Coordinates of C-alpha atoms in Angstrom, one line a residue:
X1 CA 50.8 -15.6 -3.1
X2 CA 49.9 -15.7 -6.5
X3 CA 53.6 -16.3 -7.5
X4 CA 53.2 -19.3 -5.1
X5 CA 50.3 -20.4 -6.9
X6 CA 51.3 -20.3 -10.5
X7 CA 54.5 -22.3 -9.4
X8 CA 52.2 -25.0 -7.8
X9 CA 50.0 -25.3 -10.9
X10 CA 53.2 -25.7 -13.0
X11 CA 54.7 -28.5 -11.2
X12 CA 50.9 -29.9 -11.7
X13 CA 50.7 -29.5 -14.9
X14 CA 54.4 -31.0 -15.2
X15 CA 53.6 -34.1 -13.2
X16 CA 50.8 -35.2 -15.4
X17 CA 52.4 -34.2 -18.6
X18 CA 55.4 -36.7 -17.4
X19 CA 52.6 -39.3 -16.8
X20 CA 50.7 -39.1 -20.1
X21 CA 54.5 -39.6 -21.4
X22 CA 54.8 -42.6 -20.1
X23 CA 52.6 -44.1 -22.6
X24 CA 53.1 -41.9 -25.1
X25 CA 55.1 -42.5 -27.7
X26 CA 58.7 -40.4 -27.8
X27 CA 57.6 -38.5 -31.0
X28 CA 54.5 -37.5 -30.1
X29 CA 55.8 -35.8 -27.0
X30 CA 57.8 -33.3 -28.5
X31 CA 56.4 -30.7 -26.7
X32 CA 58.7 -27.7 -25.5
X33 CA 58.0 -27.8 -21.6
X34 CA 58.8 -23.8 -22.0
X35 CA 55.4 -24.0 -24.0
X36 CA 53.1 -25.3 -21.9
X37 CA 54.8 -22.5 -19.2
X38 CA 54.2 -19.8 -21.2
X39 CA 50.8 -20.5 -22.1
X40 CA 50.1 -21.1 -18.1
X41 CA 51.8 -18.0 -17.6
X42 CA 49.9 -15.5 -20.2
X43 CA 46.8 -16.4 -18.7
X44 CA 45.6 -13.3 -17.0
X45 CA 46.3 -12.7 -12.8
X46 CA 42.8 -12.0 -11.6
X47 CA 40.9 -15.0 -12.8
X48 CA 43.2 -17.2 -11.1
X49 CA 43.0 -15.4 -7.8
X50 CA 39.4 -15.2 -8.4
X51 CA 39.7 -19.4 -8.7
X52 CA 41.9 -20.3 -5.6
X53 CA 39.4 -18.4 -3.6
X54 CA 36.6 -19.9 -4.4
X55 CA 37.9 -23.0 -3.8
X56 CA 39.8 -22.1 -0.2
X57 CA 36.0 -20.3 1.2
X58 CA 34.2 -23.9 0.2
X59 CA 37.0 -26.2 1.9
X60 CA 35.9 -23.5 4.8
X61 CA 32.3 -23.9 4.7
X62 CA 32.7 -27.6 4.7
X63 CA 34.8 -28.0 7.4
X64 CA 32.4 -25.4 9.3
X65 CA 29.8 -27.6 8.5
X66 CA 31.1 -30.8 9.3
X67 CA 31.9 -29.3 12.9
X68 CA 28.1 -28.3 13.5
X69 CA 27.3 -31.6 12.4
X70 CA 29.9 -33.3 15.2
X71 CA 29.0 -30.8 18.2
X72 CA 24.8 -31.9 17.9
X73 CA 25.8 -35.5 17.6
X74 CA 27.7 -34.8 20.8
X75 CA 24.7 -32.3 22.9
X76 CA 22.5 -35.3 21.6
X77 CA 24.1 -37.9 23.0
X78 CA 24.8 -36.2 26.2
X79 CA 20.9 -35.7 26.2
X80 CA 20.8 -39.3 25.7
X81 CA 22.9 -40.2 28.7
X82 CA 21.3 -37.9 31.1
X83 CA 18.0 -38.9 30.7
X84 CA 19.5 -42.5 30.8
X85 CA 20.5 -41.3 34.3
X86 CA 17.3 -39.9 35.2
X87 CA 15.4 -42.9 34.0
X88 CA 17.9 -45.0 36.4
X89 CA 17.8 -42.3 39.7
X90 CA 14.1 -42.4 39.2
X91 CA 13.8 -46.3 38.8
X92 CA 16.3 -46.2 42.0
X93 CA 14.0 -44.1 44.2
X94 CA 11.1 -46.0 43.3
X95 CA 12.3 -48.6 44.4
X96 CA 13.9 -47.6 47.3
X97 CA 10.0 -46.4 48.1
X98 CA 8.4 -49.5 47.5
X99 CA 10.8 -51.0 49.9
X100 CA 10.0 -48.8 52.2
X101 CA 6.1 -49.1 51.7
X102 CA 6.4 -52.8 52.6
X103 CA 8.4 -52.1 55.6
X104 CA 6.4 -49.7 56.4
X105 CA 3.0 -51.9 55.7
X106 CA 3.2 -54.0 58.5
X107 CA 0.0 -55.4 58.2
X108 CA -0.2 -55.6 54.1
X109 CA -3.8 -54.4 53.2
X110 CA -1.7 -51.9 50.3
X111 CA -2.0 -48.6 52.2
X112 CA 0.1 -46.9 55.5
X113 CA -1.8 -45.9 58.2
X114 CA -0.6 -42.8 60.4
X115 CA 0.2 -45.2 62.9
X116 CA 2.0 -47.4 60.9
X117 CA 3.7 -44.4 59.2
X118 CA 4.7 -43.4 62.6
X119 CA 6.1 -46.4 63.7
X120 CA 7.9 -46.8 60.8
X121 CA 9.7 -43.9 61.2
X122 CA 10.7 -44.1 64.5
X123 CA 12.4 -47.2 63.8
X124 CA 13.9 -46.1 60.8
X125 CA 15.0 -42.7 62.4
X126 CA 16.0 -44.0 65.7
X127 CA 14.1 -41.2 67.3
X128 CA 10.8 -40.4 68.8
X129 CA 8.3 -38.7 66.4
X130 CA 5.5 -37.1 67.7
X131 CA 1.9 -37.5 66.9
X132 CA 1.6 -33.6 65.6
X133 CA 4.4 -33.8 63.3
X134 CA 3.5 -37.4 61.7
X135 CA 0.1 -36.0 60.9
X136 CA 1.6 -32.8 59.5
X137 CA 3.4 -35.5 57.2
X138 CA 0.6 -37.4 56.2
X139 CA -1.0 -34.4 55.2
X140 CA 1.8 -33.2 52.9
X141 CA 1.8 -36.8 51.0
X142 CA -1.5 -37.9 51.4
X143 CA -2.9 -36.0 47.6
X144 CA -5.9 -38.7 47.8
X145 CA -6.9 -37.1 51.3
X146 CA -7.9 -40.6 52.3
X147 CA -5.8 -40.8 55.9
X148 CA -3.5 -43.1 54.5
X149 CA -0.8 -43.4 52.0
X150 CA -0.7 -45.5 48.9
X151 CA 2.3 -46.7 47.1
X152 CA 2.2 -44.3 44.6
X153 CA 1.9 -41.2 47.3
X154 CA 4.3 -42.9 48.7
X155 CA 8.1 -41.5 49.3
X156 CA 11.5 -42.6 50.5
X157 CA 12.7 -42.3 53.9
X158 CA 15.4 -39.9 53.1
X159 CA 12.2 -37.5 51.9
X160 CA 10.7 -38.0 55.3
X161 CA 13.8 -37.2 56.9
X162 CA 14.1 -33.8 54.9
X163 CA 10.3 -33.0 55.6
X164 CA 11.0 -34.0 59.0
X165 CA 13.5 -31.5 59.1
X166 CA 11.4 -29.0 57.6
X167 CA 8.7 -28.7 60.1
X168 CA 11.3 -28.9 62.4
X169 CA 13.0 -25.3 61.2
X170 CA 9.5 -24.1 60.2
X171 CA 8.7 -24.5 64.1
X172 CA 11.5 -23.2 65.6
X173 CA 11.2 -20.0 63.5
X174 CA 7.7 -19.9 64.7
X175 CA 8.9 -20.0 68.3
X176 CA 11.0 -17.8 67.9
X177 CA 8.6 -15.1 66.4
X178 CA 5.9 -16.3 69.2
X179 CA 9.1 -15.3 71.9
X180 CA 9.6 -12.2 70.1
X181 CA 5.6 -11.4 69.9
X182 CA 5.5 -12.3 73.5
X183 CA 8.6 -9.8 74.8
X184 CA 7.4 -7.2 72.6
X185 CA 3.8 -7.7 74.6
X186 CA 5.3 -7.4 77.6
X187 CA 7.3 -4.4 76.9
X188 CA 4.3 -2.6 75.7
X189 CA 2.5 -3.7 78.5
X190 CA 5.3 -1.9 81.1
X191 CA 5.4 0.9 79.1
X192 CA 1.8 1.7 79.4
X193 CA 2.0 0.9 83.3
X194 CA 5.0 3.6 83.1
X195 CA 3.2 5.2 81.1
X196 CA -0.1 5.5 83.6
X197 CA 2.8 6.1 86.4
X198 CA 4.3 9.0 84.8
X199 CA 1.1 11.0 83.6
X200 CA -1.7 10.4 86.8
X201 CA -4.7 9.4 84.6
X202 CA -6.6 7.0 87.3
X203 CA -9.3 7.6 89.2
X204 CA -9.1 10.7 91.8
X205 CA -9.3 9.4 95.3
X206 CA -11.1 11.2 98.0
X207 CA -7.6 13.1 98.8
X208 CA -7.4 14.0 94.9
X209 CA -11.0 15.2 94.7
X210 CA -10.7 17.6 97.9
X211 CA -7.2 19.0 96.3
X212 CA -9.0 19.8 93.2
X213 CA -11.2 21.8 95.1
X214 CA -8.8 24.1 96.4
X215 CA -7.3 26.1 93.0
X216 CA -10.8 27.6 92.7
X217 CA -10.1 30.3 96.0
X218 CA -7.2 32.0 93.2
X219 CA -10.5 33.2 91.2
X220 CA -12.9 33.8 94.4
X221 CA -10.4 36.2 95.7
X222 CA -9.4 37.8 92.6
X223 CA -13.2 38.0 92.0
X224 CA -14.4 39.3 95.1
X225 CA -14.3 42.9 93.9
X226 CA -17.3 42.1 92.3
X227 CA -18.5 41.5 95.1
X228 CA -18.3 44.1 97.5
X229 CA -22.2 45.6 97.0
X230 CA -23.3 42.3 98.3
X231 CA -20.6 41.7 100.9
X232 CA -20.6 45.1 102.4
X233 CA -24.8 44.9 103.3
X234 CA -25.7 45.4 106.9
X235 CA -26.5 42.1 107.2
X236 CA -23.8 40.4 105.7
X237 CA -21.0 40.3 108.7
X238 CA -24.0 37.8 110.8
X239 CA -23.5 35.5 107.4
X240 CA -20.4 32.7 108.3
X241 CA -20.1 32.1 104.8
X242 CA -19.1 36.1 104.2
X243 CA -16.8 36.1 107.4
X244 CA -14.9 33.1 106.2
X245 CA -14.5 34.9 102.6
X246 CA -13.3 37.8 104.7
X247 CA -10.7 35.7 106.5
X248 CA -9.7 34.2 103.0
X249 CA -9.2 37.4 101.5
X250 CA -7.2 39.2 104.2
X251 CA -4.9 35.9 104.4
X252 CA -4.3 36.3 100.4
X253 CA -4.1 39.9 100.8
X254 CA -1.1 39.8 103.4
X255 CA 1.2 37.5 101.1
X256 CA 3.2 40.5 98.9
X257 CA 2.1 39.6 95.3
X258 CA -0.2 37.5 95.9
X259 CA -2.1 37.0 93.0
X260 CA 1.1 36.5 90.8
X261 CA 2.5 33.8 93.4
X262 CA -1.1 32.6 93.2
X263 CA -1.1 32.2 89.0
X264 CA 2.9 30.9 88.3
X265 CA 1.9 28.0 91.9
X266 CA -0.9 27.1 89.9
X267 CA 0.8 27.0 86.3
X268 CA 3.9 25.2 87.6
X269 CA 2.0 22.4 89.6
X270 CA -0.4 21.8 87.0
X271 CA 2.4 21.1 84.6
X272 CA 3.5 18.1 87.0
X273 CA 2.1 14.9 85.0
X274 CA 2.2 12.9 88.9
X275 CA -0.6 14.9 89.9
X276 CA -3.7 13.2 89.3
X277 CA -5.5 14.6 86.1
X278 CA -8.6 16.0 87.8
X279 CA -6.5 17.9 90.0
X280 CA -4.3 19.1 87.7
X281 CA -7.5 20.4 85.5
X282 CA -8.3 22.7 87.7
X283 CA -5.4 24.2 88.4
X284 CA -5.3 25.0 84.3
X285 CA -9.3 26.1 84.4
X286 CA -8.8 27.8 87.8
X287 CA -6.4 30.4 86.1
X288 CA -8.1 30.5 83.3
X289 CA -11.1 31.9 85.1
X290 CA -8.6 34.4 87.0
X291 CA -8.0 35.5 83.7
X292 CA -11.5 35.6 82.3
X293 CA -12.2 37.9 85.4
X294 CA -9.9 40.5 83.7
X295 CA -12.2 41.3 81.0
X296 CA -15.3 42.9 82.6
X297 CA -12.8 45.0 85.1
X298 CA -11.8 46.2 81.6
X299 CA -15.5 46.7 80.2
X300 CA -16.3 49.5 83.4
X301 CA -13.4 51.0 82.8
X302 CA -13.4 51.2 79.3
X303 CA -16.8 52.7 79.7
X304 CA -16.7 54.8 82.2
X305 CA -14.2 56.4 80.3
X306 CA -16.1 56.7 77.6
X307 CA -19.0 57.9 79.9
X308 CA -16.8 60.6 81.2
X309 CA -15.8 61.9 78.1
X310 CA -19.2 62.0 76.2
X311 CA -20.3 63.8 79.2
X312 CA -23.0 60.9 80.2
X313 CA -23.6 60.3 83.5
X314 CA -24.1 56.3 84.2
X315 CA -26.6 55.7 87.1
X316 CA -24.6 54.6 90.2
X317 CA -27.0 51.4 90.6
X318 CA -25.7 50.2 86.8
X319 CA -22.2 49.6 88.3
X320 CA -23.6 47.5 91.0
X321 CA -25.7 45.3 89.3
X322 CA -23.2 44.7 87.0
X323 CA -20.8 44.2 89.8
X324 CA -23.6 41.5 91.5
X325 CA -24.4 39.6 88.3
X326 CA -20.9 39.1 87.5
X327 CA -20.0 37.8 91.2
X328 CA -23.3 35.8 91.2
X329 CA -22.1 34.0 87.9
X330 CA -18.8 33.4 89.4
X331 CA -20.0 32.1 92.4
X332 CA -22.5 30.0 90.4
X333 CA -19.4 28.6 88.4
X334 CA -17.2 27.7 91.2
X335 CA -20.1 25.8 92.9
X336 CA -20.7 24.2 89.7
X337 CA -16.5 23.6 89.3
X338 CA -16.6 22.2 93.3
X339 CA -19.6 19.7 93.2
X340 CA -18.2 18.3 89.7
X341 CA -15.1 17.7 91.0
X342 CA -16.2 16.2 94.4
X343 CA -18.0 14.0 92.6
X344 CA -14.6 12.7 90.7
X345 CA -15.8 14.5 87.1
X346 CA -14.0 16.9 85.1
X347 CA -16.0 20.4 85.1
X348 CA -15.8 20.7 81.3
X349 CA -19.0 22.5 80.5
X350 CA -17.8 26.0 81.0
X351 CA -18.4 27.9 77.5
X352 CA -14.5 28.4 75.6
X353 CA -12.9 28.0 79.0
X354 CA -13.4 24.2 79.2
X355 CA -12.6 23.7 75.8
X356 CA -9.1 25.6 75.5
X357 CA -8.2 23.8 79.2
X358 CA -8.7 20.5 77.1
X359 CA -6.4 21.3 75.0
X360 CA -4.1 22.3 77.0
X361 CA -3.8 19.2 79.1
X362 CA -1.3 16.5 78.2
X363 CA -2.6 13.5 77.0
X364 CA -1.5 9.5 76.5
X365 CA -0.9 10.1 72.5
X366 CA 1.7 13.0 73.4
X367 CA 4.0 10.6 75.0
X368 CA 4.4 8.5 72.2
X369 CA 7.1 7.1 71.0
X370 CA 9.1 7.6 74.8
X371 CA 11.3 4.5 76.6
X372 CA 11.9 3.2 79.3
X373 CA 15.1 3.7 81.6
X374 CA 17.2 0.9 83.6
X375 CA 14.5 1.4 86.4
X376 CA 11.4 1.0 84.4
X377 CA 10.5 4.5 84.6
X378 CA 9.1 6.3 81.3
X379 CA 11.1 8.5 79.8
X380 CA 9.1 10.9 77.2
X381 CA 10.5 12.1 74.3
X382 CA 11.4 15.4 73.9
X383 CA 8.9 17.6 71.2
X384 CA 12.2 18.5 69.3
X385 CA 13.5 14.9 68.6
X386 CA 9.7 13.3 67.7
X387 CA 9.6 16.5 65.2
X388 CA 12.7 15.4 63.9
X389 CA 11.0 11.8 63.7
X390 CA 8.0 12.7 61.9
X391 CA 10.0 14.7 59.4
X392 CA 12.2 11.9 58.5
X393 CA 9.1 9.5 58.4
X394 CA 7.6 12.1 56.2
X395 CA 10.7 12.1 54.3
X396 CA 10.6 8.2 53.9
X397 CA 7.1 7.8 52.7

């Protein structure tokens, strides 16, 4: 390169040596070219590198420059254009909208009534145009708020047309939500008839309130060993209430296990949700007072064991008041249980019994989340599966 260079300024230096000689006399130009070469060539490398590029990175700078100046006379003047273009669409449309207001102004007092507006758009359109949907447009373009539209709220045709179409969509998706709204209704609506089908909540007939009598004899036989002071008097056989406990009780006596057939009957029908409620309530509360009856059997025992083995002797007339008082209570329970539920209430006053019966008993919120089958019938879901649900919404949140 820098041989390159040195040859270049050479020939340079030639050609304008040959053109001062042209009007230079021959005898002043007796100059050995070899010379001028030489003193060229003894000046030292690195300034004239140093030289040649300074002078290449300003040609660079300048043409750099002179290309920034070109591209923003270009941007500007495609700035210029489109706003040229803008000026002329808008000058367009306004016009276009002030030919339409004067069609549209039938009787030219300067403003479009909604019945005018109406008109005109139905014979622009081609198409009928309710009354709803033209006063939906008036309100969109009407910014004065005066009923009417002025020129300057005024719009072209096409922009009624695409407003039009607008409320158009805007009410079909809103029928289409109102259709959806209204199925979902009635599916909730069949599935809390199902619902009421499948888990006997109504009111207990006359048939249901006599039935719900009945599960009360499991606890008057099992408790008539409490009993049997009272019963066993002289004077009790002339009593008709005692001889048809005694008829009861040899009846429930004869059936072999009777007092387990008695308490799994009981358990297994009250877990049937088309029983009506009331009955199946005292099914539950019916064995749970067989079972309540268990613990003072235990208490006599209990102590007269420990009696026995102290070497105390309990009066024989402690037993049998004990023995009274408990039947009496029972007695006093069951009437309480039978009148309650003859009367079509739930007897849910008994102290702890009542209450864990309650919770026992199935309710409306536990059959969330079940379907319906092909036949309309509820199907609940199984406790496993909404588990699994309410984990994975856990999980979610």
């Amino acid at each position: 390169m820098y041989n390159i260079i040195c040859k270049a300024t050479a020939i340079a230096i030639i050609g304008t040596t040959s053109s001062i000689n042209a009007f230079t006399p021959i005898a002043q130009t007796n100059i050995p070219i070899t010379r001028a070469a030489n003193t060229f060539q003894s000046l030292p490398s690195s300034n004239y590198h140093q030289h040649s590029t300074q002078l290449y990175g300003a040609a660079d700078d300048d043409a750099q420059d002179n290309e920034i100046e070109r591209l923003k006379r270009q941007a500007a003047k495609l700035r210029a254009e489109a706003a040229s273009l803008e000026a002329d669409k808008a000058k367009q449309l306004a016009e276009a909208a002030e030919k339409a207001f004067n069609k549209f102004d039938v009787n030219s007092d300067g403003e479009v009534s909604l019945s005018e507006l109406k008109m005109g758009l139905e014979k622009e359109l081609k198409t009928e145009i309710s009354e709803k949907r033209v006063t939906e447009l008036m309100k969109i373009f009407d910014t004065s708020g005066d009923g009417a539209l002025q020129l300057d709220e005024f719009v072209t045709v096409d922009r009624f047309r695409n407003q039009l179409e607008a409320l158009a969509r805007e009410e079909k998706r809103l029928a289409a939500e109102a259709e959806q709204e209204k199925k979902r209704q009635e599916q909730e609506v069949l599935l809390a008839e199902a619902k009421l089908e499948f888990l006997n909540e109504k009111e207990p007939t006359m048939s249901d309130k006599a039935l719900s009598v009945l599960p009360y004899l499991f606890p008057l036989m099992d408790g008539l060993q409490y009993g049997r002071f009272l019963l066993s008097s002289d004077d009790a056989g002339a009593n008709p209430f005692v001889v048809i406990l005694a008829v009861l009780y040899s009846l429930y006596r004869s059936i072999p296990f009777s007092g387990f057939v008695a308490f799994f009957a009981l358990n297994i029908l009250s877990g049937n949700p088309s029983i009506n409620r009331l009955v199946r309530y005292n099914m539950q509360q019916a064995i749970y007072l067989d079972i309540a009856l268990f613990f003072p059997s235990l208490l006599i025992g209990l102590g007269g064991l420990i009696s026995s083995g102290a070497g105390l002797t309990v009066p024989p007339g402690v037993g049998e008041v004990f023995s009274d008082v408990m039947f009496g209570t029972l007695l006093l329970t069951l009437a309480y249980c039978a009148v309650s539920s003859f009367l079509g209430k739930e007897p849910d006053s008994i102290p702890l019994i009542s209450q864990a019966v309650k919770d026992r008993m199935p309710s409306m919120d536990m059959l969330e989340g079940g379907t319906l089958d092909n036949e309309g019938r509820f199907i609940p879901k199984m406790p496993e599966r909404r588990e699994e649900d309410d984990k994975s919404d856990e999980d979610k949140k």
